[in-house]
mmCIF file of C-alpha atoms in Angstrom:
data_model
loop_
_atom_site.group_PDB
_atom_site.id
_atom_site.type_symbol
_atom_site.label_atom_id
_atom_site.label_comp_id
_atom_site.label_asym_id
_atom_site.label_seq_id
_atom_site.Cartn_x
_atom_site.Cartn_y
_atom_site.Cartn_z
ATOM 1 C CA MET A 1 26.983 13.235 -9.186
ATOM 2 C CA ARG A 2 24.387 10.207 -8.427
ATOM 3 C CA THR A 3 21.513 10.212 -6.488
ATOM 4 C CA SER A 4 21.040 7.590 -3.521
ATOM 5 C CA TRP A 5 17.961 6.856 -2.130
ATOM 6 C CA ASP A 6 15.686 4.871 0.169
ATOM 7 C CA ILE A 7 12.282 3.452 -0.164
ATOM 8 C CA PHE A 8 10.958 2.158 2.956
ATOM 9 C CA CYS A 9 7.512 -0.241 1.648
ATOM 10 C CA HIS A 10 5.258 -1.986 4.467
ATOM 11 C CA ILE A 11 3.588 -4.052 2.852
ATOM 12 C CA VAL A 12 0.222 -4.684 3.860
ATOM 13 C CA ASP A 13 -2.865 -7.597 2.822
ATOM 14 C CA ASN A 14 -3.134 -5.755 -0.620
ATOM 15 C CA TYR A 15 -0.976 -5.330 -3.419
ATOM 16 C CA GLY A 16 -1.107 -1.805 -4.362
ATOM 17 C CA ASP A 17 1.648 -0.474 -2.110
ATOM 18 C CA ALA A 18 4.592 -2.889 -3.106
ATOM 19 C CA GLY A 19 3.491 -2.611 -6.800
ATOM 20 C CA VAL A 20 3.553 1.602 -6.387
ATOM 21 C CA CYS A 21 7.389 0.893 -5.059
ATOM 22 C CA TRP A 22 8.181 -1.005 -7.442
ATOM 23 C CA ARG A 23 7.675 1.159 -10.356
ATOM 24 C CA LEU A 24 8.442 3.994 -8.831
ATOM 25 C CA ALA A 25 12.139 2.754 -7.692
ATOM 26 C CA ARG A 26 12.224 0.741 -10.935
ATOM 27 C CA GLN A 27 11.921 4.077 -13.112
ATOM 28 C CA LEU A 28 13.829 6.616 -10.465
ATOM 29 C CA ALA A 29 16.697 3.918 -10.881
ATOM 30 C CA VAL A 30 16.630 3.466 -14.891
ATOM 31 C CA GLU A 31 15.262 7.230 -16.233
ATOM 32 C CA TYR A 32 17.178 9.088 -13.818
ATOM 33 C CA ASP A 33 20.143 6.907 -12.822
ATOM 34 C CA ALA A 34 19.386 7.420 -9.476
ATOM 35 C CA ASP A 35 20.442 4.535 -6.640
ATOM 36 C CA VAL A 36 17.562 3.193 -4.986
ATOM 37 C CA ARG A 37 17.009 0.814 -2.766
ATOM 38 C CA LEU A 38 14.334 -0.326 -1.364
ATOM 39 C CA TRP A 39 12.744 -1.597 1.860
ATOM 40 C CA VAL A 40 10.764 -4.981 2.106
ATOM 41 C CA ASP A 41 8.810 -6.224 4.780
ATOM 42 C CA ASP A 42 7.173 -8.991 3.184
ATOM 43 C CA LEU A 43 9.090 -10.981 0.011
ATOM 44 C CA THR A 44 6.649 -13.695 -0.888
ATOM 45 C CA THR A 45 4.241 -10.588 -1.736
ATOM 46 C CA PHE A 46 6.601 -8.678 -3.251
ATOM 47 C CA ASN A 47 7.050 -11.621 -5.505
ATOM 48 C CA LEU A 48 4.143 -11.417 -6.670
ATOM 49 C CA VAL A 49 4.176 -7.940 -7.722
ATOM 50 C CA SER A 50 7.432 -7.857 -9.664
ATOM 51 C CA GLY A 51 6.610 -10.710 -11.666
ATOM 52 C CA GLY A 52 8.462 -13.687 -10.036
ATOM 53 C CA ALA A 53 12.452 -11.965 -9.006
ATOM 54 C CA GLY A 54 12.918 -15.796 -7.678
ATOM 55 C CA LEU A 55 12.496 -14.466 -4.906
ATOM 56 C CA ASP A 56 11.463 -15.877 -1.348
ATOM 57 C CA VAL A 57 11.541 -15.395 2.658
ATOM 58 C CA SER A 58 15.193 -17.578 2.710
ATOM 59 C CA ALA A 59 16.624 -15.703 -0.251
ATOM 60 C CA GLU A 60 20.088 -13.883 0.012
ATOM 61 C CA LEU A 61 19.382 -9.900 0.246
ATOM 62 C CA PRO A 62 20.527 -7.557 -0.823
ATOM 63 C CA ARG A 63 19.871 -8.791 -4.815
ATOM 64 C CA PHE A 64 19.741 -6.404 -7.536
ATOM 65 C CA VAL A 65 16.471 -7.093 -9.731
ATOM 66 C CA ASP A 66 15.873 -4.661 -12.540
ATOM 67 C CA GLY A 67 18.047 -1.906 -11.679
ATOM 68 C CA VAL A 68 17.309 -1.566 -8.274
ATOM 69 C CA TRP A 69 18.846 -3.036 -4.846
ATOM 70 C CA LEU A 70 16.442 -5.510 -2.958
ATOM 71 C CA HIS A 71 16.909 -5.603 0.709
ATOM 72 C CA LEU A 72 14.615 -7.022 3.311
ATOM 73 C CA TRP A 73 13.746 -4.201 5.754
ATOM 74 C CA PRO A 74 15.333 -5.740 8.848
ATOM 75 C CA ALA A 75 14.501 -5.782 12.773
ATOM 76 C CA PRO A 76 16.757 -4.760 14.933
ATOM 77 C CA TRP A 77 17.949 -1.871 12.146
ATOM 78 C CA PRO A 78 21.648 -2.405 11.427
ATOM 79 C CA ALA A 79 23.783 0.123 12.329
ATOM 80 C CA ASN A 80 25.943 -0.142 9.074
ATOM 81 C CA VAL A 81 23.608 1.375 7.016
ATOM 82 C CA LEU A 82 24.096 4.203 6.085
ATOM 83 C CA PRO A 83 20.735 7.136 4.909
ATOM 84 C CA ALA A 84 20.247 7.600 1.407
ATOM 85 C CA ASP A 85 20.448 11.819 0.047
ATOM 86 C CA VAL A 86 16.521 11.178 -0.380
ATOM 87 C CA VAL A 87 14.311 8.714 1.707
ATOM 88 C CA LEU A 88 10.655 7.989 1.446
ATOM 89 C CA GLU A 89 8.254 7.122 3.672
ATOM 90 C CA THR A 90 5.851 5.473 1.335
ATOM 91 C CA PHE A 91 2.137 5.419 2.392
ATOM 92 C CA ALA A 92 2.617 6.609 6.233
ATOM 93 C CA CYS A 93 4.608 3.664 7.083
ATOM 94 C CA GLU A 94 7.467 4.417 9.768
ATOM 95 C CA LEU A 95 10.659 4.694 9.698
ATOM 96 C CA PRO A 96 13.492 2.775 12.158
ATOM 97 C CA ALA A 97 13.862 5.066 14.812
ATOM 98 C CA ASP A 98 17.843 4.298 14.357
ATOM 99 C CA TYR A 99 17.352 5.064 10.538
ATOM 100 C CA VAL A 100 15.903 8.835 11.681
ATOM 101 C CA ALA A 101 19.004 9.495 14.023
ATOM 102 C CA ALA A 102 21.467 8.711 11.354
ATOM 103 C CA MET A 103 19.800 10.841 8.486
ATOM 104 C CA ALA A 104 19.886 13.473 11.407
ATOM 105 C CA VAL A 105 24.264 13.426 11.895
ATOM 106 C CA ARG A 106 24.616 13.247 8.682
ATOM 107 C CA GLU A 107 27.249 16.290 6.694
ATOM 108 C CA PHE A 108 23.806 16.966 4.566
ATOM 109 C CA PRO A 109 20.474 15.679 6.322
ATOM 110 C CA SER A 110 18.856 13.591 4.080
ATOM 111 C CA LEU A 111 15.260 15.139 2.380
ATOM 112 C CA TRP A 112 12.597 12.822 3.946
ATOM 113 C CA LEU A 113 9.112 12.718 1.613
ATOM 114 C CA ASN A 114 6.095 11.136 2.852
ATOM 115 C CA LEU A 115 4.868 9.559 -0.387
ATOM 116 C CA GLU A 116 0.623 10.036 0.664
ATOM 117 C CA TYR A 117 -1.908 8.158 -1.008
ATOM 118 C CA LEU A 118 -3.572 8.847 -3.732
ATOM 119 C CA SER A 119 -6.261 11.868 -4.075
ATOM 120 C CA ALA A 120 -8.347 13.639 -5.706
ATOM 121 C CA GLU A 121 -9.697 15.906 -2.594
ATOM 122 C CA GLU A 122 -8.870 19.205 -2.903
ATOM 123 C CA TRP A 123 -7.305 20.079 0.211
ATOM 124 C CA VAL A 124 -4.356 17.817 -1.056
ATOM 125 C CA SER A 125 -3.101 20.067 -3.772
ATOM 126 C CA ALA A 126 -2.775 22.593 0.105
ATOM 127 C CA CYS A 127 -0.384 20.436 1.511
ATOM 128 C CA HIS A 128 1.003 19.007 -1.313
ATOM 129 C CA GLY A 129 4.966 19.695 -1.229
ATOM 130 C CA LEU A 130 4.506 21.338 2.727
ATOM 131 C CA PRO A 131 6.950 20.757 5.764
ATOM 132 C CA SER A 132 6.880 19.126 8.917
ATOM 133 C CA LEU A 133 9.391 19.465 12.349
ATOM 134 C CA GLN A 134 10.581 16.718 13.881
ATOM 135 C CA ALA A 135 11.404 16.359 17.194
ATOM 136 C CA ASN A 136 15.360 16.004 15.733
ATOM 137 C CA GLY A 137 15.203 18.957 14.191
ATOM 138 C CA LEU A 138 14.470 17.513 10.704
ATOM 139 C CA GLN A 139 12.152 18.391 8.303
ATOM 140 C CA LYS A 140 9.550 15.875 6.846
ATOM 141 C CA PHE A 141 7.953 16.774 4.292
ATOM 142 C CA PHE A 142 4.358 15.798 2.782
ATOM 143 C CA PHE A 143 4.535 14.547 -0.868
ATOM 144 C CA PHE A 144 0.663 13.548 -2.622
ATOM 145 C CA PRO A 145 0.538 12.099 -6.001
ATOM 146 C CA GLY A 146 -2.241 13.355 -7.790
ATOM 147 C CA PHE A 147 -4.649 14.261 -10.916
ATOM 148 C CA ASN A 148 -3.273 18.468 -11.196
ATOM 149 C CA ILE A 149 -0.164 20.747 -11.797
ATOM 150 C CA ALA A 150 -0.519 21.561 -8.033
ATOM 151 C CA THR A 151 0.123 17.833 -7.089
ATOM 152 C CA GLY A 152 3.052 15.706 -7.707
ATOM 153 C CA GLY A 153 1.790 14.012 -10.083
ATOM 154 C CA LEU A 154 1.051 9.733 -11.366
ATOM 155 C CA LEU A 155 3.212 7.225 -11.995
ATOM 156 C CA ARG A 156 4.070 7.084 -15.821
ATOM 157 C CA GLU A 157 7.065 5.668 -16.889
ATOM 158 C CA ALA A 158 8.776 7.151 -20.596
ATOM 159 C CA GLY A 159 7.183 5.735 -23.491
ATOM 160 C CA LEU A 160 3.929 4.648 -21.504
ATOM 161 C CA LEU A 161 1.395 5.680 -23.327
ATOM 162 C CA ARG A 162 3.488 5.327 -26.987
ATOM 163 C CA ARG A 163 3.714 1.515 -26.221
ATOM 164 C CA ARG A 164 0.157 1.114 -25.541
ATOM 165 C CA ARG A 165 -1.648 3.468 -28.199
ATOM 166 C CA GLU A 166 1.032 0.940 -30.583
ATOM 167 C CA PHE A 167 -0.474 -2.081 -29.057
ATOM 168 C CA GLN A 168 -4.429 -0.958 -29.389
ATOM 169 C CA ARG A 169 -3.390 -0.555 -33.203
ATOM 170 C CA SER A 170 -2.513 -4.236 -33.557
ATOM 171 C CA ALA A 171 -4.696 -6.761 -33.637
ATOM 172 C CA SER A 172 -1.624 -9.124 -33.827
ATOM 173 C CA ALA A 173 -0.406 -8.130 -30.769
ATOM 174 C CA ARG A 174 -3.797 -8.606 -28.979
ATOM 175 C CA ALA A 175 -4.049 -11.467 -30.061
ATOM 176 C CA THR A 176 -0.314 -12.635 -29.356
ATOM 177 C CA PHE A 177 -1.005 -11.345 -25.683
ATOM 178 C CA LEU A 178 -4.123 -12.746 -25.548
ATOM 179 C CA GLU A 179 -2.945 -16.076 -26.599
ATOM 180 C CA SER A 180 0.010 -16.088 -24.348
ATOM 181 C CA ILE A 181 -2.203 -16.464 -20.708
ATOM 182 C CA ALA A 182 -4.163 -18.869 -22.599
ATOM 183 C CA VAL A 183 -7.190 -16.523 -23.575
ATOM 184 C CA SER A 184 -9.349 -17.224 -26.702
ATOM 185 C CA ALA A 185 -12.801 -15.268 -26.342
ATOM 186 C CA ALA A 186 -15.502 -15.561 -29.099
ATOM 187 C CA PRO A 187 -15.441 -13.124 -31.586
ATOM 188 C CA ASP A 188 -18.329 -10.658 -30.808
ATOM 189 C CA ALA A 189 -17.539 -11.005 -26.978
ATOM 190 C CA ARG A 190 -17.005 -7.827 -24.353
ATOM 191 C CA LEU A 191 -13.285 -8.800 -22.676
ATOM 192 C CA VAL A 192 -13.896 -7.177 -19.351
ATOM 193 C CA SER A 193 -10.772 -7.906 -16.496
ATOM 194 C CA LEU A 194 -12.116 -8.340 -12.732
ATOM 195 C CA PHE A 195 -9.709 -7.617 -10.244
ATOM 196 C CA CYS A 196 -11.346 -6.470 -7.192
ATOM 197 C CA TYR A 197 -12.309 -6.887 -3.717
ATOM 198 C CA GLU A 198 -15.180 -8.797 -2.388
ATOM 199 C CA ASN A 199 -18.306 -7.703 -3.018
ATOM 200 C CA PRO A 200 -22.209 -8.635 -2.153
ATOM 201 C CA ALA A 201 -23.126 -7.019 -4.761
ATOM 202 C CA LEU A 202 -21.318 -9.050 -7.244
ATOM 203 C CA PRO A 203 -23.866 -11.686 -8.315
ATOM 204 C CA SER A 204 -26.573 -9.225 -8.936
ATOM 205 C CA TRP A 205 -24.282 -8.192 -11.215
ATOM 206 C CA LEU A 206 -23.192 -11.282 -13.146
ATOM 207 C CA ASN A 207 -26.641 -12.145 -12.879
ATOM 208 C CA ALA A 208 -27.202 -8.941 -14.868
ATOM 209 C CA MET A 209 -24.625 -9.537 -17.689
ATOM 210 C CA SER A 210 -25.296 -13.250 -18.066
ATOM 211 C CA ALA A 211 -29.471 -12.673 -18.922
ATOM 212 C CA GLY A 212 -28.574 -9.372 -21.036
ATOM 213 C CA ASP A 213 -27.684 -9.240 -25.058
ATOM 214 C CA ARG A 214 -24.526 -9.282 -25.224
ATOM 215 C CA THR A 215 -21.521 -11.564 -24.877
ATOM 216 C CA TYR A 216 -18.861 -10.851 -21.796
ATOM 217 C CA HIS A 217 -15.832 -12.929 -21.551
ATOM 218 C CA ILE A 218 -14.785 -11.802 -17.884
ATOM 219 C CA LEU A 219 -11.027 -12.445 -16.622
ATOM 220 C CA VAL A 220 -10.585 -13.099 -13.245
ATOM 221 C CA PRO A 221 -6.730 -12.551 -12.136
ATOM 222 C CA GLU A 222 -5.998 -14.649 -9.032
ATOM 223 C CA GLY A 223 -7.186 -12.282 -5.922
ATOM 224 C CA ARG A 224 -9.609 -11.515 -3.553
ATOM 225 C CA VAL A 225 -12.350 -11.737 -5.285
ATOM 226 C CA VAL A 226 -11.673 -15.591 -6.710
ATOM 227 C CA ALA A 227 -14.070 -16.693 -4.081
ATOM 228 C CA ASP A 228 -17.542 -14.506 -4.717
ATOM 229 C CA VAL A 229 -16.818 -15.498 -8.740
ATOM 230 C CA CYS A 230 -16.489 -18.863 -7.319
ATOM 231 C CA GLY A 231 -19.647 -19.269 -5.227
ATOM 232 C CA TRP A 232 -21.386 -17.750 -8.407
ATOM 233 C CA LEU A 233 -20.878 -20.398 -10.678
ATOM 234 C CA GLY A 234 -21.157 -23.272 -8.030
ATOM 235 C CA GLU A 235 -17.953 -24.048 -7.591
ATOM 236 C CA ASN A 236 -15.502 -25.359 -4.304
ATOM 237 C CA ALA A 237 -12.622 -23.951 -6.851
ATOM 238 C CA PHE A 238 -11.596 -23.333 -10.124
ATOM 239 C CA LYS A 239 -9.051 -24.389 -12.401
ATOM 240 C CA PHE A 240 -6.865 -21.629 -14.514
ATOM 241 C CA ALA A 241 -7.226 -23.427 -18.246
ATOM 242 C CA ARG A 242 -10.968 -23.749 -18.333
ATOM 243 C CA VAL A 243 -13.196 -21.662 -19.556
ATOM 244 C CA TYR A 244 -16.566 -21.538 -17.579
ATOM 245 C CA ARG A 245 -20.394 -20.458 -18.878
ATOM 246 C CA GLN A 246 -23.145 -19.204 -17.689
ATOM 247 C CA GLY A 247 -25.654 -17.249 -20.104
ATOM 248 C CA ASN A 248 -23.851 -14.610 -21.728
ATOM 249 C CA VAL A 249 -20.952 -14.807 -19.891
ATOM 250 C CA ALA A 250 -17.939 -16.884 -20.164
ATOM 251 C CA ILE A 251 -14.968 -16.605 -17.243
ATOM 252 C CA GLN A 252 -11.742 -17.526 -16.803
ATOM 253 C CA PHE A 253 -9.450 -17.189 -13.417
ATOM 254 C CA ILE A 254 -6.162 -16.389 -14.398
ATOM 255 C CA PRO A 255 -2.894 -16.337 -12.488
ATOM 256 C CA PHE A 256 -1.049 -13.671 -11.012
ATOM 257 C CA LEU A 257 0.453 -11.441 -13.539
ATOM 258 C CA SER A 258 3.609 -9.516 -13.853
ATOM 259 C CA GLN A 259 3.404 -5.767 -13.971
ATOM 260 C CA CYS A 260 3.987 -5.630 -17.742
ATOM 261 C CA ASP A 261 1.545 -8.205 -18.213
ATOM 262 C CA TYR A 262 -1.029 -6.913 -16.431
ATOM 263 C CA ASP A 263 -0.876 -3.553 -18.501
ATOM 264 C CA ARG A 264 -1.020 -5.167 -21.553
ATOM 265 C CA LEU A 265 -4.384 -7.086 -19.640
ATOM 266 C CA LEU A 266 -5.774 -4.244 -19.404
ATOM 267 C CA TRP A 267 -4.858 -2.622 -22.881
ATOM 268 C CA SER A 268 -6.499 -5.575 -24.601
ATOM 269 C CA CYS A 269 -9.456 -5.780 -22.553
ATOM 270 C CA ASP A 270 -12.939 -3.501 -23.340
ATOM 271 C CA PHE A 271 -13.628 -2.772 -19.661
ATOM 272 C CA ASN A 272 -11.385 -2.717 -16.902
ATOM 273 C CA VAL A 273 -12.857 -3.377 -13.308
ATOM 274 C CA VAL A 274 -9.926 -2.715 -10.607
ATOM 275 C CA ARG A 275 -8.493 -1.936 -7.262
ATOM 276 C CA GLY A 276 -6.734 0.015 -4.433
ATOM 277 C CA GLU A 277 -4.146 2.614 -6.463
ATOM 278 C CA ASP A 278 -1.828 0.452 -8.391
ATOM 279 C CA SER A 279 -4.230 -0.791 -10.465
ATOM 280 C CA PHE A 280 -6.263 2.332 -10.622
ATOM 281 C CA VAL A 281 -3.738 4.612 -11.880
ATOM 282 C CA ARG A 282 -2.670 1.519 -15.311
ATOM 283 C CA ALA A 283 -7.020 1.328 -16.178
ATOM 284 C CA GLN A 284 -6.352 5.660 -16.623
ATOM 285 C CA TRP A 285 -2.803 4.985 -18.856
ATOM 286 C CA ALA A 286 -4.922 2.384 -20.632
ATOM 287 C CA GLY A 287 -7.434 4.820 -22.472
ATOM 288 C CA ARG A 288 -10.138 1.949 -21.359
ATOM 289 C CA PRO A 289 -14.013 2.380 -19.779
ATOM 290 C CA PHE A 290 -13.196 1.052 -16.340
ATOM 291 C CA LEU A 291 -14.744 1.115 -12.448
ATOM 292 C CA TRP A 292 -12.943 1.626 -9.479
ATOM 293 C CA HIS A 293 -12.990 -0.710 -6.268
ATOM 294 C CA ILE A 294 -11.996 1.512 -4.223
ATOM 295 C CA TYR A 295 -10.746 0.417 -0.654
ATOM 296 C CA ARG A 296 -12.687 0.200 2.033
ATOM 297 C CA GLN A 297 -12.672 2.712 5.159
ATOM 298 C CA GLN A 298 -14.057 3.628 8.397
ATOM 299 C CA ASP A 299 -17.259 5.262 8.942
ATOM 300 C CA ASP A 300 -17.189 5.209 4.789
ATOM 301 C CA ALA A 301 -14.631 7.781 4.256
ATOM 302 C CA HIS A 302 -14.079 6.203 0.915
ATOM 303 C CA LEU A 303 -16.927 7.281 -0.316
ATOM 304 C CA ILE A 304 -15.471 11.122 0.048
ATOM 305 C CA LYS A 305 -12.770 10.126 -1.995
ATOM 306 C CA LEU A 306 -14.443 8.241 -4.644
ATOM 307 C CA ASP A 307 -16.754 11.500 -4.483
ATOM 308 C CA ALA A 308 -13.692 13.548 -5.703
ATOM 309 C CA PHE A 309 -12.445 11.609 -7.943
ATOM 310 C CA LEU A 310 -15.758 11.314 -10.015
ATOM 311 C CA SER A 311 -16.270 14.626 -9.227
ATOM 312 C CA SER A 312 -12.921 15.301 -11.673
ATOM 313 C CA TYR A 313 -13.058 12.503 -14.102
ATOM 314 C CA THR A 314 -16.905 13.283 -14.938
ATOM 315 C CA ALA A 315 -16.398 16.727 -15.710
ATOM 316 C CA GLY A 316 -16.594 16.628 -19.499
ATOM 317 C CA LEU A 317 -20.068 13.998 -19.575
ATOM 318 C CA GLY A 318 -23.477 14.942 -20.754
ATOM 319 C CA VAL A 319 -25.685 15.318 -17.668
ATOM 320 C CA ASP A 320 -27.401 11.771 -18.601
ATOM 321 C CA GLU A 321 -24.278 9.575 -19.156
ATOM 322 C CA LYS A 322 -22.889 11.283 -15.910
ATOM 323 C CA ALA A 323 -25.638 10.364 -13.898
ATOM 324 C CA THR A 324 -24.960 6.804 -14.882
ATOM 325 C CA LEU A 325 -21.096 6.732 -14.570
ATOM 326 C CA VAL A 326 -21.902 7.906 -11.363
ATOM 327 C CA ALA A 327 -24.486 5.589 -9.606
ATOM 328 C CA ARG A 328 -22.880 2.208 -10.993
ATOM 329 C CA TRP A 329 -19.852 3.274 -9.118
ATOM 330 C CA ILE A 330 -21.696 4.165 -6.252
ATOM 331 C CA ALA A 331 -23.661 1.565 -6.295
ATOM 332 C CA TRP A 332 -20.958 -1.143 -6.753
ATOM 333 C CA ASN A 333 -19.007 1.054 -4.149
ATOM 334 C CA SER A 334 -20.970 0.429 -2.117
ATOM 335 C CA GLY A 335 -22.435 -3.153 -2.321
ATOM 336 C CA GLN A 336 -26.022 -2.282 -3.178
ATOM 337 C CA ILE A 337 -27.363 -5.077 -4.762
ATOM 338 C CA THR A 338 -30.107 -3.545 -7.212
ATOM 339 C CA PRO A 339 -31.658 -4.531 -10.684
ATOM 340 C CA PHE A 340 -30.343 -2.955 -14.055
ATOM 341 C CA ASP A 341 -29.612 -3.899 -17.565
ATOM 342 C CA GLY A 342 -26.252 -5.103 -18.002
ATOM 343 C CA SER A 343 -25.221 -3.257 -20.196
ATOM 344 C CA GLU A 344 -24.987 -0.559 -17.816
ATOM 345 C CA LEU A 345 -22.399 -1.794 -15.702
ATOM 346 C CA PHE A 346 -19.985 0.271 -19.099
ATOM 347 C CA ALA A 347 -21.899 3.318 -18.410
ATOM 348 C CA GLY A 348 -22.012 4.381 -21.555
ATOM 349 C CA GLY A 349 -20.480 1.700 -23.778
ATOM 350 C CA VAL A 350 -18.321 2.727 -26.887
ATOM 351 C CA GLU A 351 -18.763 6.156 -25.866
ATOM 352 C CA MET A 352 -16.805 5.809 -23.179
ATOM 353 C CA ALA A 353 -14.099 4.739 -25.127
ATOM 354 C CA GLY A 354 -14.289 8.446 -26.294
ATOM 355 C CA HIS A 355 -14.103 9.686 -22.544
ATOM 356 C CA ALA A 356 -10.954 7.391 -21.254
ATOM 357 C CA GLU A 357 -8.675 7.811 -23.806
ATOM 358 C CA ASP A 358 -9.448 11.802 -23.751
ATOM 359 C CA TRP A 359 -9.255 11.978 -19.744
ATOM 360 C CA CYS A 360 -5.723 9.208 -20.450
ATOM 361 C CA THR A 361 -4.256 12.563 -22.734
ATOM 362 C CA ALA A 362 -5.216 15.367 -20.421
ATOM 363 C CA LEU A 363 -3.542 13.558 -17.615
ATOM 364 C CA GLU A 364 -0.750 13.035 -19.825
ATOM 365 C CA SER A 365 0.422 16.272 -20.408
ATOM 366 C CA GLN A 366 1.783 16.606 -16.545
ATOM 367 C CA LYS A 367 4.812 15.926 -15.204
ATOM 368 C CA ASN A 368 5.057 11.895 -13.493
ATOM 369 C CA LEU A 369 5.483 11.690 -10.016
ATOM 370 C CA ALA A 370 9.314 10.450 -10.248
ATOM 371 C CA GLN A 371 9.800 13.750 -11.907
ATOM 372 C CA SER A 372 7.812 15.855 -9.072
ATOM 373 C CA LEU A 373 10.472 13.945 -6.821
ATOM 374 C CA VAL A 374 13.515 14.633 -8.592
ATOM 375 C CA ASP A 375 12.608 18.191 -9.548
ATOM 376 C CA PHE A 376 11.408 18.438 -5.476
ATOM 377 C CA TYR A 377 14.967 17.166 -4.291
ATOM 378 C CA LYS A 378 16.444 19.649 -7.040
ATOM 379 C CA ASN A 379 15.000 22.513 -5.714
ATOM 380 C CA TRP A 380 15.319 21.794 -2.111
ATOM 381 C CA VAL A 381 19.362 21.112 -2.521
#
């Protein structure tokens, strides 16, 4: 019997929430034969993340896209919409009160799951799967993605890592993809993707790379850091097709990519700077050295999450490699402007590529997030 799922996504000023929900919705529909409705409140942002499904604020919805029924989250909530078997309240967005009331009076109540933000903190494992009794008698369960078997795991579609490894073994596949986004780097240049938030430390990093003894070709997807990069270049605006050069650094701005093409970008680069949650996870599946720009929180609470991840991620490294990587990640996420050799951006260089692949392989042995959600429902029923 097919299971129905409602996924509610409140899209904030970044792309991670929409990115996670869109990947998850498609995987549930395609791989687990689920009937999925995805409710979003910002079609303009969602259209960027989905790779251009041709949607805009005036689009006629619902619309069937990649196996998922896409809906605009209406206000007020319509009385004729019946709740699904499984309801995902993602990232603490608040469900419509009328929808919650309808969940409680179903012949068989809906399973209500609060899909939380990703964290490597120790308390996550203890809280994963715990129920919270609601005023209407329903239980809401806390569901945590994570990096160990006591959590819900990470989003990973079937065959993803096989496809990634085949791509990285093929020089022609990489060249064809880069050509498709108009990128032609010098043969000896390290290819770097830079998708991050604004950072006062960025100019000092670029200065060090520009004056270093290596050449870099930095790809900057359209996003919040573009203004900082333009400022470093001394440009008021940018053109997508142009390659800007300063010292040993070439910089190229690229349009917002679909999720599939963004994966290929990560697979193609020698080093990836990523942000938030969705690109953070995809960088780990890329098996390449990376740096995570975590979303900043009040009172530097984000640094606790960062420390927790670094503790796990660096566990297999030598003392010196670990110290270098941790120092660079903390400096970047603290906005510290400190001089350093540009090669240290790679925090271990080529050696870190092996570590990144080992980390990816270890995560691969765990259950993926979609499978964990499906199994949780089966066990609950």
